Structures are given as structure tokens and as C-alpha cells.
XYZ file of C-alpha atoms in Angstrom:
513
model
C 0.000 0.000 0.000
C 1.195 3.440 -0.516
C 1.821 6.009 1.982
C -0.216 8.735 0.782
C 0.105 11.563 3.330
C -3.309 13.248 4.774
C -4.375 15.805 2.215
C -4.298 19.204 3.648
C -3.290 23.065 3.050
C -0.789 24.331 3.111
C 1.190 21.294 3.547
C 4.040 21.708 6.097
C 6.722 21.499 3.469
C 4.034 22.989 1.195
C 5.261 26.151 -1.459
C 2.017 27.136 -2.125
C 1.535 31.164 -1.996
C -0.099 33.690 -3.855
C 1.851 34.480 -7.812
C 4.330 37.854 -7.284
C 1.794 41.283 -7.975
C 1.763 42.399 -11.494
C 3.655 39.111 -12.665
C 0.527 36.501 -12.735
C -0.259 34.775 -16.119
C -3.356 33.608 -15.017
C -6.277 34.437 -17.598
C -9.930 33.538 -16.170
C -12.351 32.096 -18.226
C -16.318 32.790 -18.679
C -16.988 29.114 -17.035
C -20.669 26.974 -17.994
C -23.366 27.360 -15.625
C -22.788 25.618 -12.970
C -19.597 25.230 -13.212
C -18.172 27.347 -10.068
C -15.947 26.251 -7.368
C -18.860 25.704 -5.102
C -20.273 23.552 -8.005
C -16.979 21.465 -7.980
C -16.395 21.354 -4.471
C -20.339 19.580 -4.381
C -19.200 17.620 -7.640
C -15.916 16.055 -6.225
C -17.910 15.356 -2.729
C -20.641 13.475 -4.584
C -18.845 10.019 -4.045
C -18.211 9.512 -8.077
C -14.983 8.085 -8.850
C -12.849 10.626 -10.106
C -10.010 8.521 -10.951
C -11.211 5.845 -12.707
C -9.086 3.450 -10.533
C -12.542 2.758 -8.292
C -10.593 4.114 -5.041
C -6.726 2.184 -5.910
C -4.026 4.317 -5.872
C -0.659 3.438 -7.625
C 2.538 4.086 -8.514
C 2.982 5.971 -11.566
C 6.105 5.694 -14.102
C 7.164 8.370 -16.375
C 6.069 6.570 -19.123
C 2.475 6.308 -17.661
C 2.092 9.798 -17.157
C 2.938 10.754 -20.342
C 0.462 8.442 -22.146
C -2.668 10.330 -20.308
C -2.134 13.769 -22.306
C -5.171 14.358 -23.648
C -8.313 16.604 -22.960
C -10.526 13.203 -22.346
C -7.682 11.673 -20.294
C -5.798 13.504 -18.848
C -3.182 13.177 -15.769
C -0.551 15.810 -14.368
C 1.876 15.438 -11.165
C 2.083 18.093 -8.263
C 4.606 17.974 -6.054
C 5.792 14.234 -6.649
C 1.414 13.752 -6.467
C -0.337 12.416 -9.797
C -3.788 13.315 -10.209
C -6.289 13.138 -12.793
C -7.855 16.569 -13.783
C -9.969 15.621 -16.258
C -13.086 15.982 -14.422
C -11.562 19.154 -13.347
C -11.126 20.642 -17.009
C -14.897 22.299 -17.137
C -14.383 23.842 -13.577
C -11.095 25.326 -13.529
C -10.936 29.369 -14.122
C -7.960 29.391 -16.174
C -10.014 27.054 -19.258
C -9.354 23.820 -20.725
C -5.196 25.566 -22.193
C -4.007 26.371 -19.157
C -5.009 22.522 -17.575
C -3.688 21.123 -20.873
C 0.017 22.926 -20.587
C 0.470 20.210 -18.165
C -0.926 17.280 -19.516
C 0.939 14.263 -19.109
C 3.811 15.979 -17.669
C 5.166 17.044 -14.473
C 3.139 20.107 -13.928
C 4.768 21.886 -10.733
C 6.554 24.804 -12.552
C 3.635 26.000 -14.434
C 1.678 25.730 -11.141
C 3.980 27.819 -9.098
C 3.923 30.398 -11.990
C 0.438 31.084 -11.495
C -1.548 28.956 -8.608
C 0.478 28.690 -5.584
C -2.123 30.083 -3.601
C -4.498 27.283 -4.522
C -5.270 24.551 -2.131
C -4.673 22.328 -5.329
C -4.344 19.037 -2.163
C -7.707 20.112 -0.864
C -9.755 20.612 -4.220
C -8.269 17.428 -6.169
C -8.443 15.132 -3.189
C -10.832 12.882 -4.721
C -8.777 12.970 -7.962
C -5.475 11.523 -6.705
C -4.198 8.622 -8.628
C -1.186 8.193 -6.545
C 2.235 8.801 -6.018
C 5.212 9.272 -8.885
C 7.549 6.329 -8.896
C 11.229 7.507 -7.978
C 14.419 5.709 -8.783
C 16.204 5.024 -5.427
C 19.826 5.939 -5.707
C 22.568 4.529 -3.140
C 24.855 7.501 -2.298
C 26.691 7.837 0.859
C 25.641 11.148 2.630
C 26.986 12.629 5.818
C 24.344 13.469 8.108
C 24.577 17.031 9.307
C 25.561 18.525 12.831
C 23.263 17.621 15.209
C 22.277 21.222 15.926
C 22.578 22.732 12.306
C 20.067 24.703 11.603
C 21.190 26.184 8.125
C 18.902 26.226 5.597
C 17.914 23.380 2.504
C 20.426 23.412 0.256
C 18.070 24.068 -2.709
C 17.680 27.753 -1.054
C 19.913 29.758 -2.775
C 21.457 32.214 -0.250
C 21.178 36.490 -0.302
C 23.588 37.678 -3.069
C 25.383 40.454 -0.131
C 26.284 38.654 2.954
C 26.815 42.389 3.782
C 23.036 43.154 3.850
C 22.482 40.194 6.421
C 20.918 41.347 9.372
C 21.960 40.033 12.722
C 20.489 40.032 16.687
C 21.528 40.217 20.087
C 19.862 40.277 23.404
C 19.906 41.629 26.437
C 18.196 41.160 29.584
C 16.771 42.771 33.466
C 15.045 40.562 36.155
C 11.833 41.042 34.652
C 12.190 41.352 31.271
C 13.899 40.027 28.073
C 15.148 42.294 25.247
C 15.635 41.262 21.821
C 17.413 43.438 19.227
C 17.578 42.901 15.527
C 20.128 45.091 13.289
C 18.751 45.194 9.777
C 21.586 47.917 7.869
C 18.757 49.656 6.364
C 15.740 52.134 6.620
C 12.483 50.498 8.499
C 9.323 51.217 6.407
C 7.322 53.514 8.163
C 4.532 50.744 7.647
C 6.372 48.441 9.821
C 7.794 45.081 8.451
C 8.130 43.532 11.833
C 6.041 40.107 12.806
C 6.458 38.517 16.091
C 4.168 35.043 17.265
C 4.636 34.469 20.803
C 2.536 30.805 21.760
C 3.477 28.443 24.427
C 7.086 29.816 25.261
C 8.045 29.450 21.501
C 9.232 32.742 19.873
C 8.823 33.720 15.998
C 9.913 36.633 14.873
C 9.830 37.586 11.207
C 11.278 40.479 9.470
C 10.573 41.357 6.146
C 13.411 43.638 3.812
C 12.094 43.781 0.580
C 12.222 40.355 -1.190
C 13.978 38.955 1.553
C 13.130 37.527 5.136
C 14.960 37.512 8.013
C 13.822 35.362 10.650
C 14.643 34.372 14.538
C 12.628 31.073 15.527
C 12.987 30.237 19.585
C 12.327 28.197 22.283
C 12.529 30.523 25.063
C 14.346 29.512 28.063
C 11.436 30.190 30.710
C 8.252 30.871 31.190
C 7.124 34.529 29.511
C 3.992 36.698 29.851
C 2.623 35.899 25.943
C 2.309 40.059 25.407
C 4.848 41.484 23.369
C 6.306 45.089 22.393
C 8.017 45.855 19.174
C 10.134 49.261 19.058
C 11.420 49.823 15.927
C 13.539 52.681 15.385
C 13.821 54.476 11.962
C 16.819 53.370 10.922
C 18.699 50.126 11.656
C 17.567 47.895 14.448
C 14.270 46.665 15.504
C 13.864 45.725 19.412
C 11.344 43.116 20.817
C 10.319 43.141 24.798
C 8.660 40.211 26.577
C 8.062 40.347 30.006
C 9.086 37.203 32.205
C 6.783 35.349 34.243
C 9.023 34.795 37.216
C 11.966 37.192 38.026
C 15.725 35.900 37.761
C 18.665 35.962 35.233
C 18.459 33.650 32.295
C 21.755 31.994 31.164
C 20.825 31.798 27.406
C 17.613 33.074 25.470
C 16.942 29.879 24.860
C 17.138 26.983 22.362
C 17.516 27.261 18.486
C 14.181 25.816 16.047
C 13.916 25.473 12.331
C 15.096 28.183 10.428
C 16.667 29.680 13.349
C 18.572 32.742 12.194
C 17.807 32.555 8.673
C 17.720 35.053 5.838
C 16.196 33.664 2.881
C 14.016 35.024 -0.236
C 10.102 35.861 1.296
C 8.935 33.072 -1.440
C 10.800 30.700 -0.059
C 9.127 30.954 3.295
C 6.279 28.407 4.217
C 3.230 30.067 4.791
C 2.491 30.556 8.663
C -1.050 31.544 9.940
C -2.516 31.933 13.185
C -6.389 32.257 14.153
C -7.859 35.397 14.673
C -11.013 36.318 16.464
C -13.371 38.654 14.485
C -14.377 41.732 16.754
C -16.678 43.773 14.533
C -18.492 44.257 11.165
C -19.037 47.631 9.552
C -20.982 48.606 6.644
C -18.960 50.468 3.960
C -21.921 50.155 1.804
C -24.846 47.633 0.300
C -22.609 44.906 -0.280
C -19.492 45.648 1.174
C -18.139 45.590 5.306
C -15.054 46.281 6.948
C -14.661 43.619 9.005
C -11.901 43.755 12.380
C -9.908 40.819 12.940
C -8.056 40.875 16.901
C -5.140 38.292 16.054
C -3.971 36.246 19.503
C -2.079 38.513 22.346
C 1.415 37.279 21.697
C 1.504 38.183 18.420
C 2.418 41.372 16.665
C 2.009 41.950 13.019
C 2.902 45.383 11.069
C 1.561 44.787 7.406
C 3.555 46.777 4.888
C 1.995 49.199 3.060
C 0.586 47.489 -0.584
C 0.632 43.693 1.118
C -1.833 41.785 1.417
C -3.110 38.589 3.683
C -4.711 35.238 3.512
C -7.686 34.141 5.118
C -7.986 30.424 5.308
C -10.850 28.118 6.435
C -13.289 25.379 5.729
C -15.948 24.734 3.126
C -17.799 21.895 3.030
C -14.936 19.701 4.428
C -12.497 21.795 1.484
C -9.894 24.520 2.945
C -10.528 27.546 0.468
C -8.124 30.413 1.052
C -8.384 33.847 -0.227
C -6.173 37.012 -0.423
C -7.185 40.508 0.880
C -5.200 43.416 1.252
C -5.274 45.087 4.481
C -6.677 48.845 4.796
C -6.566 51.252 7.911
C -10.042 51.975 10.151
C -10.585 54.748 8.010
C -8.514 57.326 5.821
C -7.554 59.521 8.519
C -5.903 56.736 10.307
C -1.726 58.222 10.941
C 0.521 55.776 8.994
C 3.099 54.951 11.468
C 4.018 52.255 14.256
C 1.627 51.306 16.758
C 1.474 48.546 18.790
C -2.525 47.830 18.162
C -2.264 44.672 15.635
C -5.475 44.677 14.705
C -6.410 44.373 10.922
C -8.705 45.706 8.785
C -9.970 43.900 5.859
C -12.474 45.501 3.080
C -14.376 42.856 1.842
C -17.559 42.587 -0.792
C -19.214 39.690 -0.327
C -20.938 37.751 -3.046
C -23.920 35.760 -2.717
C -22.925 33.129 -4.861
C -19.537 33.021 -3.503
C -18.032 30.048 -1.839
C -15.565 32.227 0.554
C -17.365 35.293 1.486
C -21.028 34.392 2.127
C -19.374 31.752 4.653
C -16.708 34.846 5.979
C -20.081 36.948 6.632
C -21.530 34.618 8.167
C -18.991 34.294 11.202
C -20.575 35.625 14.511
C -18.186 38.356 16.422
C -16.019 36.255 18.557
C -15.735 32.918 16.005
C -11.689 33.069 14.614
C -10.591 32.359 10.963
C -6.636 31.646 10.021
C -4.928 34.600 8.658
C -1.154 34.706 6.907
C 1.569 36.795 7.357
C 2.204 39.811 4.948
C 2.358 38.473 1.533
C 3.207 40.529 -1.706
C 5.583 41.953 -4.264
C 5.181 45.820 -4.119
C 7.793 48.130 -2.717
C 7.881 52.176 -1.722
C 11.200 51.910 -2.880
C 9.995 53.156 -6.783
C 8.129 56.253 -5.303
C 11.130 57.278 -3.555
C 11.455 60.408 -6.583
C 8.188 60.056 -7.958
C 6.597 63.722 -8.214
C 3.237 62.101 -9.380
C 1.588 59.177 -8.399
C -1.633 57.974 -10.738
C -3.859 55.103 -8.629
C -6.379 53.302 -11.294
C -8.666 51.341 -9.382
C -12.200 48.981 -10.026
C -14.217 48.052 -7.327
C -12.516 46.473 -4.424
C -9.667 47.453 -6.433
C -9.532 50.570 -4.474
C -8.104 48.478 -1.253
C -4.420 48.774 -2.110
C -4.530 52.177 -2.991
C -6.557 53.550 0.402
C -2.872 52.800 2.534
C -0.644 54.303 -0.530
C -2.910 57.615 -0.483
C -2.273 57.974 3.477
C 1.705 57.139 2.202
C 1.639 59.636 -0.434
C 0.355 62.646 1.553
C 1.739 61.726 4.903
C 5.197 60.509 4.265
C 6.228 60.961 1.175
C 6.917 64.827 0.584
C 8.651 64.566 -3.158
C 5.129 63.666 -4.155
C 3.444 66.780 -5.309
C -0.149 65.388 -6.722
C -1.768 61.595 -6.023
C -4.393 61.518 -8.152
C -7.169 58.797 -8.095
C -9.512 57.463 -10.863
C -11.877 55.505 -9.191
C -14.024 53.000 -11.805
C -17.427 51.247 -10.213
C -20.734 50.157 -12.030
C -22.894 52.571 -10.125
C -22.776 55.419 -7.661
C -23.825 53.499 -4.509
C -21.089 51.218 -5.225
C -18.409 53.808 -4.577
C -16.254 52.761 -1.896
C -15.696 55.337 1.527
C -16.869 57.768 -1.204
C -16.880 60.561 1.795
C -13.815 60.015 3.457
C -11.825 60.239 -0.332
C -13.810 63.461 -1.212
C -13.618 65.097 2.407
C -9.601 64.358 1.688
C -9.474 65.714 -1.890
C -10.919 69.003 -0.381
C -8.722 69.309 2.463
C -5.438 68.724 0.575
C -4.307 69.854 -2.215
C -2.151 67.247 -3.215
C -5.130 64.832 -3.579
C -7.336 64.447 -6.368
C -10.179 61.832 -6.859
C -12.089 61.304 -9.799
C -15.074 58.497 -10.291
C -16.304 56.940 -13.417
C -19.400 54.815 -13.712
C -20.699 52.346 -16.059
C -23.881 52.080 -15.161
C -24.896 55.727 -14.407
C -28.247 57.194 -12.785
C -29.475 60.084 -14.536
C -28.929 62.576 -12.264
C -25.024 61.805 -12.433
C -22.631 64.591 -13.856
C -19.493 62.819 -13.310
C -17.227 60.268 -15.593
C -18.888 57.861 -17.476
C -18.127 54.740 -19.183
C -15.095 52.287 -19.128
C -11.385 52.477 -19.027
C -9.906 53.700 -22.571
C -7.014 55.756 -24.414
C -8.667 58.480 -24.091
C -9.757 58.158 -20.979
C -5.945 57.834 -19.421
C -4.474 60.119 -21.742
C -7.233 62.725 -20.168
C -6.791 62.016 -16.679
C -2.935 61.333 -17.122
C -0.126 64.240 -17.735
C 3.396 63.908 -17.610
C 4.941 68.229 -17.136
C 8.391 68.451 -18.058
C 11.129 67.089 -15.145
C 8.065 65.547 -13.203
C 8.727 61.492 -12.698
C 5.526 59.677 -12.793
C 4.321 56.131 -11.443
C 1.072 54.306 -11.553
C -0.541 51.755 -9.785
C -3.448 49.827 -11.214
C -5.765 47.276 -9.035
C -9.199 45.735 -10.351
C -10.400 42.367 -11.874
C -7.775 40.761 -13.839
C -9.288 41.787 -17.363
C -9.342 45.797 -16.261
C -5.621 45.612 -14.518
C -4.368 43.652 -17.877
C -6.069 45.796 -20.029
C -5.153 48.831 -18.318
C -1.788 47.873 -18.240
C -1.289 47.677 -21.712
C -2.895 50.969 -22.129
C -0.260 52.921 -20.501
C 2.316 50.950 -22.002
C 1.172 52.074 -25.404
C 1.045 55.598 -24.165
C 4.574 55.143 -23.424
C 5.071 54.272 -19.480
C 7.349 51.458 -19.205
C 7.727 48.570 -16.703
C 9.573 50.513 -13.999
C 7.043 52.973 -13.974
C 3.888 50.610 -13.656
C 2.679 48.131 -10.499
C -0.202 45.729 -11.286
C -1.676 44.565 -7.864
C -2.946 41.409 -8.286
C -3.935 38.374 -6.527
């Protein structure tokens, strides 16, 4: 019999996170009637054999694999994991060419590319066929020290040792003081997450692309509330209170990934349960709801990041990525020590994650991610303009980069936003972004609708040349950037707008998800 390991996400060794912003290739297709993921998730729970192996699994050869490349048969492998999609080709959002890329192949590239945010171990459960065979090789291999903790080989390390940051500690009778030197600027944002649970430390801090992380088990016994003071520039410090008074001799012993700096993608997703403390109507379909994560953890989302919400369906884990907004506009953009986290969400009826996300009573907990994400302030350090394009729910990235703009950023002399929704009571904090456009100066909002009423004077319509090339000027000496957020078809159209009106790679972030 095989050992087929229980099917869950993420899987502890599992790479599965969200494709880099502005660098997915996914393409969504109009799917048949009912054809959704709630439709597949019913579908694949139905008891049908999905297989066609009537509940065997198997080893699979190379050669196997390769003969079940077609649209009527057809088998990929995941992760070492063969499964058959072909009663998945009708349900899957990328169409019947993406599925087929990886027909009768070894499929885990492509999927990284695009889906490593999908629970693919949850959703094709009932279409496993089994495990690829391996060739077993005899090779003598010297086991490592017993208390390395230097990461997997197949990590490639940070191209400047330089840049490495580095910690030290430092201690009183009643408290423990843990300082990290990063060598660089801290975002005013914060980049700084600590989990505190059961005398085990985790502290993660993210520098760009990279991750620097300090993994612990602590000596003693700790109070589980923690303080994070970072300064501007250079070090970040970390203060937990003990739980008895005394000198420790060491801060205690080493876990995985101890004192590691690796790439952020390279990083297993962690997530810890959050408790939901209120609900707030932003408008007919849309709440801010207030997640309270647990009291030994910290976590400063950058601005532009986003998180993942994780939890069950029907017996299927379905995560989903939001991006994290303030309490309101007004909100200061700098460190505090309140961790709370603000999501914007529209939920859809038909949905399978939202309706079920609504539906939590204050006090119930969902799973939510670390930071996750590929933009940086780093671009808008000279920017003199800043153009935000956003659809819908689009408009979440760009509510922390306005407070960024105006509040931190001084170089920036206009952020102006074009705000696209289908009609007016759609419009997201609506008076919050005018109340700001008429108090600053240096803010400008404009909305266009699709569906207009008649007494509307405003934009009207959908994104187009002319469109941009109205709401978009480039004065002489200026440096410009713009940021575009919306449903894959507007970003990817939009996108290729501005390229043809000349803005060029550097001067462009997609946010997607």
C-alpha cells in the first residue's frame, strides 16, 4: 500500500503562496453554468470516482504519465502527487489551455507560476491517482551537525552577505530584550512580525524580497504580550516580560530556520487564528470587518501587502487574499502597537468564501497569513506624481498608498485617483476620499461609472485611451508612477494601455492576486 500523506493546506513542506503582484499569467475564463468552485467542491464530494481506478491508488512511471495527455484523459503530477484533472477541465478558471500545458507531464513549474495560492491538495483530493515512482539511488551522505540549523540546500542564499541582518539580546530581572540590526531604513509601515505561543518565539522580518527570521524556544516561562520598538533606521527591538523574576543563562534553544535570511517566497506560509471583533458597513454589499489576532503576536503589514484568510468549506480549505486597509482614511501611517487588521471585503452571494466569511458571529476566529506581496515604496522614492487606477474592491491597495503619499512621502506633489465602479452606490468610503481631496491639495479623486443614474454629472463609461491620456499628464522634469488594481481583465487591459502611451515597466505596479 502506498503512503499517501493526509491531504491538507498548506502542507508543512508545502510552497504554495499567492503568484508575485503584477507578474501573474493567469487568464480567467467565462466558465458553464454551474460550473463554479462551489459547483466542484459539491461535484468532487458526490462520491463519483474521479479517478477511474474505483478508489486504488498506484505508482505511476514516467512513461504512464505521459500516455494520459489528452483533454478526455488527462493526468498531471504536483509535487511528486499524480492526479487526474480531467473531471476538473470544465471547472477550472484558467479554461481547458491552461489545464492542458500540463498534460501528461510534471506540472509543478507551471503551477507555481500562477496557482500557488491554490489549495490544489484540498480541491483534487478525490482525484489523486497516486504517487510518482522515484528511482532510489545509493549515495553515501553525511548526516549534518546535530544542531545545524542552516537552511535546505536548494535555497539559494542572499547575493550580499553584507546586507544580512543580525540580533543580540539583552536582559533585566523582569524582562527580556531582543534586538535585531537590519543595515537599512524600516518602512514607516512596519515590516516587523512577532508570534509568541506556548514559550516558543517567531519573529519575522521582512526587507524587501527577503526575510529575516529568529525562531525560539525561550528559556522560561514569559507573559505571551509582546512590544516591538522599531527605530527608523537600523535595528528593531522586541520586549517580553518574564513570568518569574531571575537571570536567564541563554535566550533559549535554536528551532527550524533559526537565524535565517532567505528570499520571502521561499518561506512556508504561517497563519494563526484570529477572532473577528466587529463588522461595519462600507456600503450595500461591502463591510469592513476587524480581525483581533492572539495577544502574543504582533504583526505590522507593509503598506501594498496583502493577507490570507484560510478556512473550511464543506470539508475543502478555500483560502483567499485581501489586502489590508486602515479603520478609516484619517488613520496616521506609522508604528503602533494595536495589531489589529482591517480587511475591506464585498461579499458575493454566490460566492463560496465570502457568504461563509459573513456569516462568522463576532467572537468565532478564521486563520490569517503573514504579509504576503511583491510591491515596494522603494519606486516612489522620486516620484513627483503618483496615478492610482482602481475597479471596485480594487480601491483596497490604494486607500494605505494615499495615506503614504500625503503623509510621508513629501517629493510627491499630486496623487491623483480614478476611481471606476458600475454605479454610484457602489463607490467605496466615497466621503472620506472626497472630504480628503478638499482638504489637501495634493489629492485628487475622480469616479467613473458604467452604469450611471441620470442625475449623475461625473465620468462615465469604461477604461480607454482616451480616458488615461485625459486624466494622465506627464509636465516636463516631473517622474511619474502608476498603480493599477481591479479584476484581472481591467488591470491587464489597463496595463497595456499605458504601455502604449509610453510608461514602461519601472514605472507601472499591477496589484494582483
Amino acid at each position: 500500500m502506498l503512503n499517501i500523506p493526509t491531504q491538507s493546506f498548506p502542507a508543512p513542506c508545502s510552497q504554495q503562496r499567492v503568484a508575485p503582484s503584477g507578474q501573474s499569467g493567469r487568464n480567467k475564463v467565462s466558465l458553464k453554468p454551474g460550473h463554479s468552485l462551489m459547483d466542484w467542491i459539491r461535484f468532487s464530494k458526490s462520491g463519483k470516482d474521479l479517478t477511474g481506478l474505483r478508489g486504488r491508488l498506484i505508482e505511476v512511471t514516467k512513461d504512464e504519465l505521459q500516455k494520459h495527455n489528452t483533454k478526455d484523459d488527462c493526468w498531471t503530477c504536483i509535487r511528486g502527487m499524480v492526479y487526474n484533472v480531467t473531471p476538473y477541465m470544465d471547472y477550472h478558471p484558467g479554461g481547458e489551455e491552461e489545464l492542458m500545458k500540463a498534460a501528461g507531464i510534471d506540472g509543478t513549474d507551471l503551477f507555481d507560476q500562477v496557482h500557488r495560492w491554490v489549495n490544489y491538495e484540498s480541491m483534487l483530493k478525490e482525484c489523486l491517482v497516486g504517487r510518482m515512482a522515484t528511482i532510489t539511488i545509493k549515495a553515501i551522505i553525511p548526516s549534518p551537525p546535530a544542531n545545524s540549523l542552516a537552511p535546505p540546500k536548494s535555497v539559494a542564499p542572499p547575493p550580499d552577505k553584507d546586507s544580512r541582518p543580525r540580533f543580540d539580546w539583552f536582559q533585566t530581572d523582569v524582562t527580556v530584550h531582543l534586538v535585531v540590526y537590519v543595515k537599512r531604513k524600516i518602512p514607516s509601515s512596519g515590516c516587523t512580525i512577532v508570534d509568541l505561543e506556548a514559550g516558543v518565539l517567531r519573529l519575522e522580518v521582512l526587507l524587501g524580497k527577503m526575510s529575516y527570521m529568529i525562531h525560539l524556544r525561550l528559556a522560561d516561562e514569559v507573559e505571551e504580550n509582546v512590544a516591538v520598538h522599531p527605530a527608523l533606521v537600523g535595528k528593531i527591538q522586541v520586549t517580553i516580560r518574564k513570568h518569574t523574576k531571575g537571570k536567564w543563562t541563554s535566550l533559549g534553544q535554536p528551532m527550524e530556520f533559526h537565524n535565517t535570511f532567505l528570499r520571502k517566497k521561499d518561506r512556508v506560509f504561517h497563519y494563526r487564528d484570529c477572532v473577528l471583533v466587529s463588522k461595519t458597513e462600507v456600503n450595500h454589499n461591502t463591510h469592513l470587518f476587524r480581525l483581533k489576532p492572539p495577544c502574543g503576536t504582533v504583526m505590522h503589514v507593509p503598506v501594498g501587502k496583502h493577507v490570507y484568510l484560510k478556512t473550511l468549506v464543506q470539508d475543502t480549505e478555500v483560502v483567499r487574499p485581501y489586502t489590508v486597509v486602515d479603520q478609516n482614511l484619517a488613520a496616521a501611517s506609522c508604528h503602533s502597537q494595536e495589531s489589529d487588521l482591517y480587511l475591506m471585503i464585498k461579499v458575493y452571494p454566490d460566492g463560496v468564501f465570502t457568504p461563509h466569511f459573513n456569516s462568522l458571529h463576532i467572537g468565532d476566529c478564521i486563520s490569517v497569513s503573514g504579509p504576503e506581496g511583491t510591491f515596494s515604496l522603494r519606486p516612489l522614492r522620486d516620484v513627483t506624481y503618483l496615478y492610482l487606477l482602481a475597479a471596485g474592491t480594487g480601491f483596497t491597495p490604494m486607500a494605505r498608498l494615499i495615506q503614504q503619499a500625503l503623509q510621508d512621502i513629501d517629493t510627491i506633489r499630486k496623487t491623483k485617483l480614478l476611481f471606476f465602479n458600475r454605479r454610484e452606490e457602489d463607490i467605496l468610503w466615497r466621503c472620506e476620499l472626497d472630504g480628503l481631496a478638499a482638504n489637501s491639495e495634493r489629492f485628487q479623486v475622480d469616479y467613473v461609472l458604467s452604469d450611471p443614474c441620470e442625475g449623475w454629472s461625473g465620468r462615465t463609461g469604461r477604461v480607454d485611451e482616451s480616458m488615461l491620456k485625459d486624466f494622465i499628464n506627464r509636465p516636463d522634469g516631473s517622474k511619474c508612477y502608476v498603480c493599477v488594481c481591479g479584476p484581472t481583465a481591467f488591470t491587464e487591459f489597463t496595463i497595456g494601455l499605458l504601455k502604449q502611451q509610453g510608461f514602461s515597466e519601472e514605472e507601472l505596479h499591477a496589484f494582483q492576486g
